[in-house]
Coordinates of C-alpha atoms in Angstrom, one line a residue:
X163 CA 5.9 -0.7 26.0
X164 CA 5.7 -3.6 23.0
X165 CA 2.1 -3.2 23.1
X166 CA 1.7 0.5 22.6
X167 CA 4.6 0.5 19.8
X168 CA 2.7 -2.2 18.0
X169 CA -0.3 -0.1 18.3
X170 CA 1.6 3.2 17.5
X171 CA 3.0 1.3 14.4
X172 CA -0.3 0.1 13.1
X173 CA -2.3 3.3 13.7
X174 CA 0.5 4.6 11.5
X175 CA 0.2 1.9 8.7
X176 CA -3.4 2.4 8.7
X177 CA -3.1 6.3 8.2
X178 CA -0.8 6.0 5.8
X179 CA -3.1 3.8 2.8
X180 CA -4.8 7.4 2.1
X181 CA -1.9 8.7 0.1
X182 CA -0.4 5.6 -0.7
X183 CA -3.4 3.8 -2.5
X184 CA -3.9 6.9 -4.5
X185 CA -0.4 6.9 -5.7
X186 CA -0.6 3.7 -7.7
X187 CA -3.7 5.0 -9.8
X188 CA -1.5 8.4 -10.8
X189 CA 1.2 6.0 -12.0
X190 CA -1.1 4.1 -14.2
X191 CA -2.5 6.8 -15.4
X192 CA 1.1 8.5 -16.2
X193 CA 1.5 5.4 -18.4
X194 CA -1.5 5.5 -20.3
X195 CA -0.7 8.9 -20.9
X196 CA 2.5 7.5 -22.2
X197 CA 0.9 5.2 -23.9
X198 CA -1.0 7.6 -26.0
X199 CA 2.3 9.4 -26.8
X200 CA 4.7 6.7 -27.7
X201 CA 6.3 6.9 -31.2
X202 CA 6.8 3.2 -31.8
X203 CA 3.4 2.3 -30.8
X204 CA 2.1 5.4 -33.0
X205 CA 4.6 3.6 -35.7
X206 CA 2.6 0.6 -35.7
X207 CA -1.0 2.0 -34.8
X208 CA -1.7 5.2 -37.4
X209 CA -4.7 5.9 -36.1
X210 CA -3.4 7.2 -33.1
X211 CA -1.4 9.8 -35.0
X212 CA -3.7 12.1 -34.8
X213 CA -3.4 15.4 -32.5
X214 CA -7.1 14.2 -30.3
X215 CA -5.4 11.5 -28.7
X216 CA -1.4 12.7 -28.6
X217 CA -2.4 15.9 -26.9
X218 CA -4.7 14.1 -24.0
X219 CA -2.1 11.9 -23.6
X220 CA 0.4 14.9 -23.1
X221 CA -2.3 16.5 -20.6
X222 CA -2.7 13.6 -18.8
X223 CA 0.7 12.5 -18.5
X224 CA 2.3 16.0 -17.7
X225 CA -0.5 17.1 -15.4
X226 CA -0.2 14.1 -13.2
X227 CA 3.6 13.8 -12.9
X228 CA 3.4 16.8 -10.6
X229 CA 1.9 14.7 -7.7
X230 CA 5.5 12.7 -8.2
X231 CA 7.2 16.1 -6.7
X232 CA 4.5 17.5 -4.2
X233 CA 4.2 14.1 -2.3
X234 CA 5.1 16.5 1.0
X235 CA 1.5 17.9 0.9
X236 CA 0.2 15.2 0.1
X237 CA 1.3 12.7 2.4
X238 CA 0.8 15.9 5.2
X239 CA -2.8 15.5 4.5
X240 CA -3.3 12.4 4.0
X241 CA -1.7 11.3 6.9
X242 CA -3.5 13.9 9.5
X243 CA -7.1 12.8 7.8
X244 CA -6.2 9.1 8.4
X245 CA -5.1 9.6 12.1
X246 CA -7.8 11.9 13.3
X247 CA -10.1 10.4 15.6
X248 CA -13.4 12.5 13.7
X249 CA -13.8 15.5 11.7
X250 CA -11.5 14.1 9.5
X251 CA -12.3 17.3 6.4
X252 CA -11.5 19.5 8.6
X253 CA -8.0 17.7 9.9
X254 CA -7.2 17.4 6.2
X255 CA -7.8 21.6 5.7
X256 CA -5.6 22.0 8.4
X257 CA -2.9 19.9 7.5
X258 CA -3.0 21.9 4.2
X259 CA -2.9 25.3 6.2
X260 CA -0.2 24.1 8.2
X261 CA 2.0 22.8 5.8
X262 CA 1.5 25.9 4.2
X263 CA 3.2 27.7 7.2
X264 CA 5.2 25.0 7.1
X265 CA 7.3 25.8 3.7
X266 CA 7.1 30.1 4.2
X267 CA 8.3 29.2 8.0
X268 CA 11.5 27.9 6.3
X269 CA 11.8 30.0 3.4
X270 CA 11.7 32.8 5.9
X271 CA 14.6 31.5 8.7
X272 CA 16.8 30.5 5.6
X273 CA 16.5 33.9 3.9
X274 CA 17.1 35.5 7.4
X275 CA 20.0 32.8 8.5
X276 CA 20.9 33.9 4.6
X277 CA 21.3 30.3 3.6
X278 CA 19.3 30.6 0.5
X279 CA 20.8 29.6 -2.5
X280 CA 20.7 31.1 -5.7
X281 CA 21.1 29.1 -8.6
X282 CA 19.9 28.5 -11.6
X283 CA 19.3 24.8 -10.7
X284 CA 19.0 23.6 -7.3
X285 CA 20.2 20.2 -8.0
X286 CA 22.4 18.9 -5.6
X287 CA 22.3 21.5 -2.9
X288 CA 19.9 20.3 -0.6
X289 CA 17.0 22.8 -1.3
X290 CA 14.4 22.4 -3.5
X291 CA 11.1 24.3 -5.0
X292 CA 7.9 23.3 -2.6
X293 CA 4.3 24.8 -3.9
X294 CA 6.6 27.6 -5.4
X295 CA 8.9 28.3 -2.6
X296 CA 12.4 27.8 -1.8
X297 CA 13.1 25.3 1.1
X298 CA 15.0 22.5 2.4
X299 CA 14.7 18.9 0.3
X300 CA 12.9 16.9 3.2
X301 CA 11.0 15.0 0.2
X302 CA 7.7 12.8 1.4
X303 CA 9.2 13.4 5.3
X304 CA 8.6 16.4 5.8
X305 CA 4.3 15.4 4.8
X306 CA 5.1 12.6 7.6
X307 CA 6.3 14.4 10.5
X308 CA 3.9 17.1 9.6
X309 CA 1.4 14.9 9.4
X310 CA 2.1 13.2 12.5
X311 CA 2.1 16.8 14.6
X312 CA -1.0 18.1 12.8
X313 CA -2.8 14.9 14.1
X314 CA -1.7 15.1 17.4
X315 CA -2.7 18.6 18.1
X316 CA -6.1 18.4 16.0
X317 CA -7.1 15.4 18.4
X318 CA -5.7 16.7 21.3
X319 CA -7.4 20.3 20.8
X320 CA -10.4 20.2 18.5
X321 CA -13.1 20.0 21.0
X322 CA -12.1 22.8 23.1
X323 CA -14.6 25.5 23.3
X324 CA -15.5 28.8 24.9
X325 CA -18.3 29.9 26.4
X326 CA -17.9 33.8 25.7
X327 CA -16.9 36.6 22.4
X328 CA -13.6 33.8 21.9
X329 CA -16.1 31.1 21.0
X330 CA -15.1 32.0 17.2
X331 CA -12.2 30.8 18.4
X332 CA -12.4 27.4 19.6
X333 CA -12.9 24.0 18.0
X334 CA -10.8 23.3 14.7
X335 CA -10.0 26.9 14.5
X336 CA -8.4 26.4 17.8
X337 CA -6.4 23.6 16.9
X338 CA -4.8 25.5 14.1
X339 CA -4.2 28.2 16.4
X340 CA -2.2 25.8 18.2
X341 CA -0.5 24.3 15.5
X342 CA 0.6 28.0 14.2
X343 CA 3.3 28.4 16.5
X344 CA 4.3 25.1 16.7
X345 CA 4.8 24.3 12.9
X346 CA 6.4 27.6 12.8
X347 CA 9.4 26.4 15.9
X348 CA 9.5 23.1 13.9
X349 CA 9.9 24.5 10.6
X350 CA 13.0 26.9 12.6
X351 CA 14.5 23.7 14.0
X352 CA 14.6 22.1 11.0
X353 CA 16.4 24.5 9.3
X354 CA 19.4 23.5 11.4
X355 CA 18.8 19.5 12.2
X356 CA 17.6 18.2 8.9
X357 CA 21.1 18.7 7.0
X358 CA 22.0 16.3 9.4
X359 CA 19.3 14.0 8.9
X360 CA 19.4 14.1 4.9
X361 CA 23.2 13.1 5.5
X362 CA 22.3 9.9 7.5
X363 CA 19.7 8.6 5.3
X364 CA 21.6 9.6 2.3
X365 CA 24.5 7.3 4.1
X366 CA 22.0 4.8 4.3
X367 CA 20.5 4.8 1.3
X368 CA 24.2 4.3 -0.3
X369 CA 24.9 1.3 2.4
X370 CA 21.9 -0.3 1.3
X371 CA 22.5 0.1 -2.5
X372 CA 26.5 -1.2 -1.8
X373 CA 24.9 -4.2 0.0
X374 CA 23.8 -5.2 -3.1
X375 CA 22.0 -8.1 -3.7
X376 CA 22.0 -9.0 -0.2
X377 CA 20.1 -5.7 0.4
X378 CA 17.3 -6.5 -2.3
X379 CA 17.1 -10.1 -0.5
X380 CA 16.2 -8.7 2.6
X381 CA 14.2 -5.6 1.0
X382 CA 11.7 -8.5 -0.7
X383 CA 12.2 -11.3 2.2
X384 CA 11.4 -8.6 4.9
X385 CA 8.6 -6.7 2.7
X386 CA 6.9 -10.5 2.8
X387 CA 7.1 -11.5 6.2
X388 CA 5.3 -8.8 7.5
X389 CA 2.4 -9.5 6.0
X390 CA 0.7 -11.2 8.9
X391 CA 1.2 -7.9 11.2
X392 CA 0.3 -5.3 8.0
X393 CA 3.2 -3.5 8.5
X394 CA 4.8 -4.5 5.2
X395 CA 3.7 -1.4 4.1
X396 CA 6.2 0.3 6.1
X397 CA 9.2 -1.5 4.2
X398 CA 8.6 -0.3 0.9
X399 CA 7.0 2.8 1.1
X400 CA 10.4 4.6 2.0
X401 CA 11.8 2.7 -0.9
X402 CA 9.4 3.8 -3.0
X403 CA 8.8 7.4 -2.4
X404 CA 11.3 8.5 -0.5
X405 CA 15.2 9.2 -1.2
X406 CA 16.3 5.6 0.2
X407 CA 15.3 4.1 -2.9
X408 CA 17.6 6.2 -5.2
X409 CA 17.9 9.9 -6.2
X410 CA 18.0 11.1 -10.3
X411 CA 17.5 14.3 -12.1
X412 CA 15.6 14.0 -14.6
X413 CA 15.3 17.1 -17.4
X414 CA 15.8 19.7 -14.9
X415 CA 14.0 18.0 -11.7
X416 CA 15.1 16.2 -9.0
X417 CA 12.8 12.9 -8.2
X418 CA 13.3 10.5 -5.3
X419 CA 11.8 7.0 -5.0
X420 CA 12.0 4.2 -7.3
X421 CA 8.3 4.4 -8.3
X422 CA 8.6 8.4 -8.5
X423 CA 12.0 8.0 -10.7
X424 CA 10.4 5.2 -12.7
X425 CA 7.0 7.2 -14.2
X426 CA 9.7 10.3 -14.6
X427 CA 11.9 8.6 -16.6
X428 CA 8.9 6.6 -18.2
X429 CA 7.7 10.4 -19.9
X430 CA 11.4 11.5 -20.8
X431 CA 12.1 10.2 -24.3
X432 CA 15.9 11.3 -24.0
X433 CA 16.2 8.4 -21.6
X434 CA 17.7 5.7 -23.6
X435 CA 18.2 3.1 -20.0
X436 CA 16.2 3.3 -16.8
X437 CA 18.3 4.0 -13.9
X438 CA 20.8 0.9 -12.5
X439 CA 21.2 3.2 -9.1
X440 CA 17.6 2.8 -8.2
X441 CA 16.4 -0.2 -6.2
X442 CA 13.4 -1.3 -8.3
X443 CA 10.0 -2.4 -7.4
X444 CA 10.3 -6.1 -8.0
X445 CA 7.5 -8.2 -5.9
X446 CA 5.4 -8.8 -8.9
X447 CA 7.4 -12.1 -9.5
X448 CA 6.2 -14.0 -6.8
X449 CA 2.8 -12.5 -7.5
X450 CA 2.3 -13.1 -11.0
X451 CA 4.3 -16.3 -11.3
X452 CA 5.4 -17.2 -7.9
X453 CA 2.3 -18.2 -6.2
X454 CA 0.2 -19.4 -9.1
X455 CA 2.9 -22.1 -8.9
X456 CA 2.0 -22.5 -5.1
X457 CA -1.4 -22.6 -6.1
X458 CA -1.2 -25.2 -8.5
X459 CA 1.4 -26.7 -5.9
X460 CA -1.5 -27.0 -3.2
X461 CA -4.2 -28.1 -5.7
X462 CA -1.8 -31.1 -6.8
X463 CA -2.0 -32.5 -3.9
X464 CA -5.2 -32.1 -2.5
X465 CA -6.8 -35.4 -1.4
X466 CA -8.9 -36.6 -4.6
X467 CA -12.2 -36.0 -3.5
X468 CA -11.4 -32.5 -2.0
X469 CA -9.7 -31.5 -5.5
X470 CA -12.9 -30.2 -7.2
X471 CA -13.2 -27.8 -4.2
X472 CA -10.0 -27.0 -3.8
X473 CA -9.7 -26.0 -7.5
X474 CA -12.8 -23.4 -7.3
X475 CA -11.4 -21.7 -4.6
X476 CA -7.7 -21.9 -5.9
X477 CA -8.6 -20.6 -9.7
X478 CA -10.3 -17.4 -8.4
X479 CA -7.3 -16.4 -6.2
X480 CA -4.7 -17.1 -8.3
X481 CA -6.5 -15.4 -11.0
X482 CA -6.7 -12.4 -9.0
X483 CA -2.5 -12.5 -7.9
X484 CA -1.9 -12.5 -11.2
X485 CA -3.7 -10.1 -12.7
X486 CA -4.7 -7.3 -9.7
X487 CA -1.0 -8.1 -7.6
X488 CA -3.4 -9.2 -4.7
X489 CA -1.8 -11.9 -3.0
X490 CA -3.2 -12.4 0.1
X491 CA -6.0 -14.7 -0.6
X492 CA -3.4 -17.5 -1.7
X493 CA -0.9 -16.6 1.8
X494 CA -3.6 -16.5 3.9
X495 CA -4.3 -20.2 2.8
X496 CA -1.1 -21.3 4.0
X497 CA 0.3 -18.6 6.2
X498 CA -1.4 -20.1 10.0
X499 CA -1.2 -23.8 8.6
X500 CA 1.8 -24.4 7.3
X501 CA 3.9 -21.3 8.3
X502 CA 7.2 -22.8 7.0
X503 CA 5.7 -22.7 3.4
X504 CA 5.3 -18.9 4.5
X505 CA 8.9 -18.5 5.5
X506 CA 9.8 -20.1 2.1
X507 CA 7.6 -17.5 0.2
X508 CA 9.1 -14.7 1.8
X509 CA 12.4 -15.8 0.8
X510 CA 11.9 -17.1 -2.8
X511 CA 10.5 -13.3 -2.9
X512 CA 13.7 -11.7 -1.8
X513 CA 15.2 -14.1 -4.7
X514 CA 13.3 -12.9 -7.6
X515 CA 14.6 -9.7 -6.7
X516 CA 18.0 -11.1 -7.0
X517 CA 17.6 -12.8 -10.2
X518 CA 16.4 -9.8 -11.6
X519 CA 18.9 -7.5 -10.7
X520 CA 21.8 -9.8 -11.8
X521 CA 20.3 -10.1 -14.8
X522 CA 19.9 -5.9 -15.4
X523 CA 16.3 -6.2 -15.9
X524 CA 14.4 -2.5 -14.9
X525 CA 11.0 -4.0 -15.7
X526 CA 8.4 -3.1 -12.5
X527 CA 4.7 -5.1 -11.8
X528 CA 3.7 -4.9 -8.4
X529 CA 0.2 -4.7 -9.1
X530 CA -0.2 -7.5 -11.4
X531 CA -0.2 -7.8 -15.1
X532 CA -2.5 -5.2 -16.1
X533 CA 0.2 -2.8 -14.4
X534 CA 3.5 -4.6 -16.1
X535 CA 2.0 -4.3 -19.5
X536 CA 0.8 -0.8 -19.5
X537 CA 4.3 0.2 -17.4
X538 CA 6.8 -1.6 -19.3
X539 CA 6.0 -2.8 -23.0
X540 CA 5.2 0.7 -24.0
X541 CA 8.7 1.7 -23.1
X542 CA 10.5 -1.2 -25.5
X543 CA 12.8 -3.5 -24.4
X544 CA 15.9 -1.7 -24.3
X545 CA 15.0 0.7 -21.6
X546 CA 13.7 -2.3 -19.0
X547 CA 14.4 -5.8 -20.6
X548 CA 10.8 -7.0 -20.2
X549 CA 10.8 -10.3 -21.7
X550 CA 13.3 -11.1 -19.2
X551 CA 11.5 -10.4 -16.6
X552 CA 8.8 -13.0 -17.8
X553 CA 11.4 -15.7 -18.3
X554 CA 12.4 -15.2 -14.9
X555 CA 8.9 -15.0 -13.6
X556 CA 8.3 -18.3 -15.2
X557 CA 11.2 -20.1 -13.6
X558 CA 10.2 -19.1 -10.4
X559 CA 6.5 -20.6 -11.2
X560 CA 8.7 -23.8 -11.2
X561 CA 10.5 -23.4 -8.5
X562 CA 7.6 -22.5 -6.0
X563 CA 5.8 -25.7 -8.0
X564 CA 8.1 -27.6 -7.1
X565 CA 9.2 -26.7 -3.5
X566 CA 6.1 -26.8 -2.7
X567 CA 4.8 -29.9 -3.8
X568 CA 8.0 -31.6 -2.2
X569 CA 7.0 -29.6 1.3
X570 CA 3.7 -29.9 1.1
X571 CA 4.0 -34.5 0.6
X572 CA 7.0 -34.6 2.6
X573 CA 5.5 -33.1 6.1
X574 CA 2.2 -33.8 5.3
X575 CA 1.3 -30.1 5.7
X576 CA -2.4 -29.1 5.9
X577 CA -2.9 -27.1 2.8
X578 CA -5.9 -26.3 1.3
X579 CA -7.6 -29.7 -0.1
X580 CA -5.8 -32.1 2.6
X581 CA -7.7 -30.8 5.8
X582 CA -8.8 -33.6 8.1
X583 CA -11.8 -36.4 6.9
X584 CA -14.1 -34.6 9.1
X585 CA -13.5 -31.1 7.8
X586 CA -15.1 -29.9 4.9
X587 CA -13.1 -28.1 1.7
X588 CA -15.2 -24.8 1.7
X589 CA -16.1 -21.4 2.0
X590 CA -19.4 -20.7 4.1
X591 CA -21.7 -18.3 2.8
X592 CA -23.9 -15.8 4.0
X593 CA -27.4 -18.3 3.5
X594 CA -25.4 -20.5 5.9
X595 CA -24.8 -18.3 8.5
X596 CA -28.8 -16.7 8.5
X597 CA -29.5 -20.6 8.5
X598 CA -28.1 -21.2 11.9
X599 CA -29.6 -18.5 13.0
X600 CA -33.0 -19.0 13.2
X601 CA -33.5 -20.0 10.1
X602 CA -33.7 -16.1 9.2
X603 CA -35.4 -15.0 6.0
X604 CA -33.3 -15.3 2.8
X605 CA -32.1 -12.5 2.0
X606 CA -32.4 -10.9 -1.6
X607 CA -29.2 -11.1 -4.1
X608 CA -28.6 -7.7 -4.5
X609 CA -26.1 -5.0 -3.6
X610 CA -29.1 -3.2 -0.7
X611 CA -29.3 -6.6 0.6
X612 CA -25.9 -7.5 0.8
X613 CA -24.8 -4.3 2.7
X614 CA -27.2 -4.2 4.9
X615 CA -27.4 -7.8 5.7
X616 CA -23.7 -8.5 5.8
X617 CA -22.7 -5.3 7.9
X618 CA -25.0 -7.1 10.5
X619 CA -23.2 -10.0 10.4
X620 CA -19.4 -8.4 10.4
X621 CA -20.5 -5.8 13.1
X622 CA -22.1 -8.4 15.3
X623 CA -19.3 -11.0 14.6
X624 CA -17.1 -8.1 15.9
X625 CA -18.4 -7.6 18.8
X626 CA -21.3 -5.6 18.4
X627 CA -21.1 -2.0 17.2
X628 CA -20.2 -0.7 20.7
X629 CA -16.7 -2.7 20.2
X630 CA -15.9 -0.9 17.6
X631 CA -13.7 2.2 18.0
X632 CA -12.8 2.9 13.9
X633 CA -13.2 0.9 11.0
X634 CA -10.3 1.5 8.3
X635 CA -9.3 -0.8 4.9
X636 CA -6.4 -0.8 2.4
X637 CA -6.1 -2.3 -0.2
X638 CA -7.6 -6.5 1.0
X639 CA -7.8 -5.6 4.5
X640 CA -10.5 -4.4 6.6
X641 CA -8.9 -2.8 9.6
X642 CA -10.0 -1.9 12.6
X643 CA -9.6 -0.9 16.4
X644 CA -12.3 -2.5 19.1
X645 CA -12.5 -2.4 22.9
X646 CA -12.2 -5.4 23.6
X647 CA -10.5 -8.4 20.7
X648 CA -12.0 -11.6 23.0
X649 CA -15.4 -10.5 21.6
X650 CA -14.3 -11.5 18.4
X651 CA -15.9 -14.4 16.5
X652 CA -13.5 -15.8 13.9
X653 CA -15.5 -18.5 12.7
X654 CA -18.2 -16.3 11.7
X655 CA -15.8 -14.0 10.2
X656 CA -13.6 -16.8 8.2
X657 CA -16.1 -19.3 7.2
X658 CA -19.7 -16.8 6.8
X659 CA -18.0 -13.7 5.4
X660 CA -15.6 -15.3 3.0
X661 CA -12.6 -13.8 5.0
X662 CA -9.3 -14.9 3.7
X663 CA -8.1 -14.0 7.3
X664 CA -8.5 -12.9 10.4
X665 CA -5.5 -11.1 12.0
X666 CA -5.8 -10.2 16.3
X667 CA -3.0 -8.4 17.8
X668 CA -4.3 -6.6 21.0
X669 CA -7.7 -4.2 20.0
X670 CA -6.0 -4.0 16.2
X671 CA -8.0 -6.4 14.2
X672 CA -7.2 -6.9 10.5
X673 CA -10.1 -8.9 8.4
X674 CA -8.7 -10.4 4.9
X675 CA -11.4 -9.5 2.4
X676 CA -9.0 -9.0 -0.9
X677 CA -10.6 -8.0 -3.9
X678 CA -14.1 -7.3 -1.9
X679 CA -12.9 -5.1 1.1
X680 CA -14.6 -2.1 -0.3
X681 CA -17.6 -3.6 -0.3
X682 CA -17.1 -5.1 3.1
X683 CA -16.3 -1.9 4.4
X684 CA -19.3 0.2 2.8
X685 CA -21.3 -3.2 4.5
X686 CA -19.8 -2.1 7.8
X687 CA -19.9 1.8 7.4
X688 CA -23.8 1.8 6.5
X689 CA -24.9 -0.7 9.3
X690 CA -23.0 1.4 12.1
X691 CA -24.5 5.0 11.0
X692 CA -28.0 2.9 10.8
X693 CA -27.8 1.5 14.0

């Protein structure tokens, strides 16, 4: 039972990286659009006063900040194309279809149950405007569970077909006859069990905000420690898009999450302070600052002749924490061989929260520097208290300096740079690996080459192509499901592909790629449809 929740769990994860790595890129785009618009920065720059520039960034800004209040559909789609086993287009058509019924289903049974409100704003009364139409506030969970059944049906009933005049009938159009009555029976049942719902997450939401700092500790400790199993993703999505992290109304519309209530207050120029109700978005501590410190913890006290190595693959990650928000290069160094400097992480994370919320700061940069600049200096100081946010950052550089280096001398931990006489400080390559094997033909140093040659080596270090079930990545992870995980080859996959990590938990399998997943992936993608 363990072993099929896990599974469950991560097939979810996966599914859900197609609407939450797009979400990110609307945001920075809201605050270039903001950007564009901003009266003190117009103050000091004239030649952005001019109506080219203020106008796109009004287009751009306002036409974007509508994904903030449709997330339903778009998590419902995104969700049923991420968990269907193939004809993934046509899942996603269907989602949209059904969550289509979905929304008139319930406008209909509230009209008839005549528990439609009429008001001139629906603020506060538990019903909200979806695509145009009156319904029930479910927020991002009604694209979840919606998701979730399209999926289930769609895989379940896709591939049935007929063999007489009702062959029109079958396939994916046979799946959304399915899925007509049964969205419609949900959409009825939700009319009369979510109220109950909204009230127990709204009771939780508020237990976690009175918890205080306690809660942010084990909102940022807990977000961490999942890492290894890539369910982190799980902790602050909710927080993030859903009512859990706060509630606001903001000129006329009601937004939930703190990153949704964050870009909607970031366009409303009324707003003189970001929200203190909201639980912010405050991991980019240990990212920007936090781990560099590690980083220059670990290369400290690297063994002297190891230190030149050490410092070329240290330099690189830390450079990309800092400035992309990608971290798991630099945990993955440390995470299997010294798990208690892990542990540490996680809760020197759950800190920085801490800090920051005792010291009223609203600033935000989860996804490295680039993001906190363009998200927070724009808005001034007053409204998030941004240099504060850098003095904290940079006492926690010293403190993860410092632990570290006392953890790291003390126990004689195994960091990067201090590995055994006999093991060597580096990162095979792929002339290494075609080395060994044969001495193959050197391959050429270009993209064409690269794909096609390092797909071969992934797929086959994976078990051939027949172990491979799906391929899927987020963000620095290349994930995938195969038949069998004992196939698996590691080594080849640490040391020859330049994996930060290799991850095994039954037939899930997460590869550590970072920055270069995307190109790992289209390696992976290519060599399985030409082969």
């Amino acid at each position: 039972m363990k072993v099929k929740i896990m599974e469950a769990m991560q097939k979810f994860s996966r599914a859900m990286f197609i609407p939450v790595l797009i979400l990110p890129i609307a945001g920075l785009l809201i605050a270039i659009g903001n950007i564009l618009t901003n009266a003190r920065l117009i103050e000091v720059l004239p030649f952005m006063d001019n109506p080219i520039t203020k106008n796109f960034g009004s287009i751009l800004t306002g036409s974007l900040v509508t994904i903030l209040v449709n997330l339903g559909v778009i998590f419902c789609v995104g969700i049923a194309v991420g968990l269907a086993n193939d004809k993934k287009g046509e899942a996603g058509f269907t989602a949209l279809l059904s969550f289509l019924v979905f929304i008139n289903a319930m406008n209909r049974t509230l009209t008839l149950n005549g528990q439609l409100i009429e008001a001139d704003s629906l603020s506060g009364t538990g019903q909200t405007m979806v695509l145009g139409v009156q319904v029930l506030d479910m927020g991002v969970f009604a694209g979840i569970m919606l998701g979730l059944i399209v999926a289930y049906v769609f895989n379940k009933y896709n591939k049935v077909e007929f063999n007489n005049a009702f062959n029109i009938y079958g396939g994916t159009r046979f799946a959304f006859i399915v899925l007509i009555p049964v969205i419609v029976l949900f959409a009825i049942l939700m009319t009369y069990i979510w109220p109950s719902f909204q009230f127990g997450i709204n009771q939780l939401g508020g237990f976690i905000q009175k918890a205080g700092n306690f809660g942010l500790f084990l909102y940022g400790a807990l977000e961490r420690l999942l890492i290894p199993t890539g369910l982190h993703h799980l902790v602050y999505t909710p927080f993030l898009y859903s009512s859990l992290g706060g509630t606001e109304t903001i000129a006329g519309q009601v937004f939930e999450g703190s990153r949704n209530i964050y870009f909607a207050e970031m366009v409303e120029p009324t707003i003189q302070r970001l929200s203190d109700s909201v639980i912010w978005d405050a991991r980019g501590i240990s990212k920007m600052f936090g781990l560099i410190g590690a980083c220059l913890a670990m290369y400290m006290t690297a063994s002297p002749d190891k230190k030149m190595r050490a410092r070329a693959i240290l330099i690189p990650a830390a450079f990309t924490s800092f400035i992309a928000g990608v971290t798991e290069p630099i945990e993955f160094s440390f995470m299997f061989v010294a798990p208690i400097l892990f542990v540490i992480h996680a809760g020197l994370s759950g800190l920085s929260m801490v800090v920051l919320n005792l010291f009223n700061v609203r600033a935000i940069g989860p996804n490295g520097f680039i993001d906190f600049l363009l998200m927070n200096v724009p808005l001034g100081i007053s409204k998030t208290s941004w240099p504060m946010y850098i003095v904290v950052g940079l006492i926690f550089f010293a403190i993860y300096f410092i632990v570290f280096k006392f953890m790291i001398e003390k126990f004689n931990l195994k960091t990067i740079g201090r590995e055994a006489i006999n093991e060597e400080t580096r990162l095979y390559n792929k002339k290494d690996y075609l080395t060994k094997k044969n001495n193959r033909k050197t391959i050429k140093e270009n993209n064409d080459s690269f794909v096609t040659d390092m797909g071969s080596i992934i797929v086959d270090a994976l078990g051939g192509k027949e172990n491979i079930v799906s391929v899927d990545n987020c963000y620095t992870r290349l994930r995938l499901i195969v038949k069998d995980s004992s196939l698996i080859n590691e080594e080849i996959l640490t040391n020859t592909t330049n994996a930060n990590g290799v991850i095994i938990n039954n037939e899930n399998v997460h590869v550590v790629y970072g920055l270069n997943v995307n190109k790992m992936r289209e390696a992976v993608d290519k060599f399985l449809m030409n082969h």
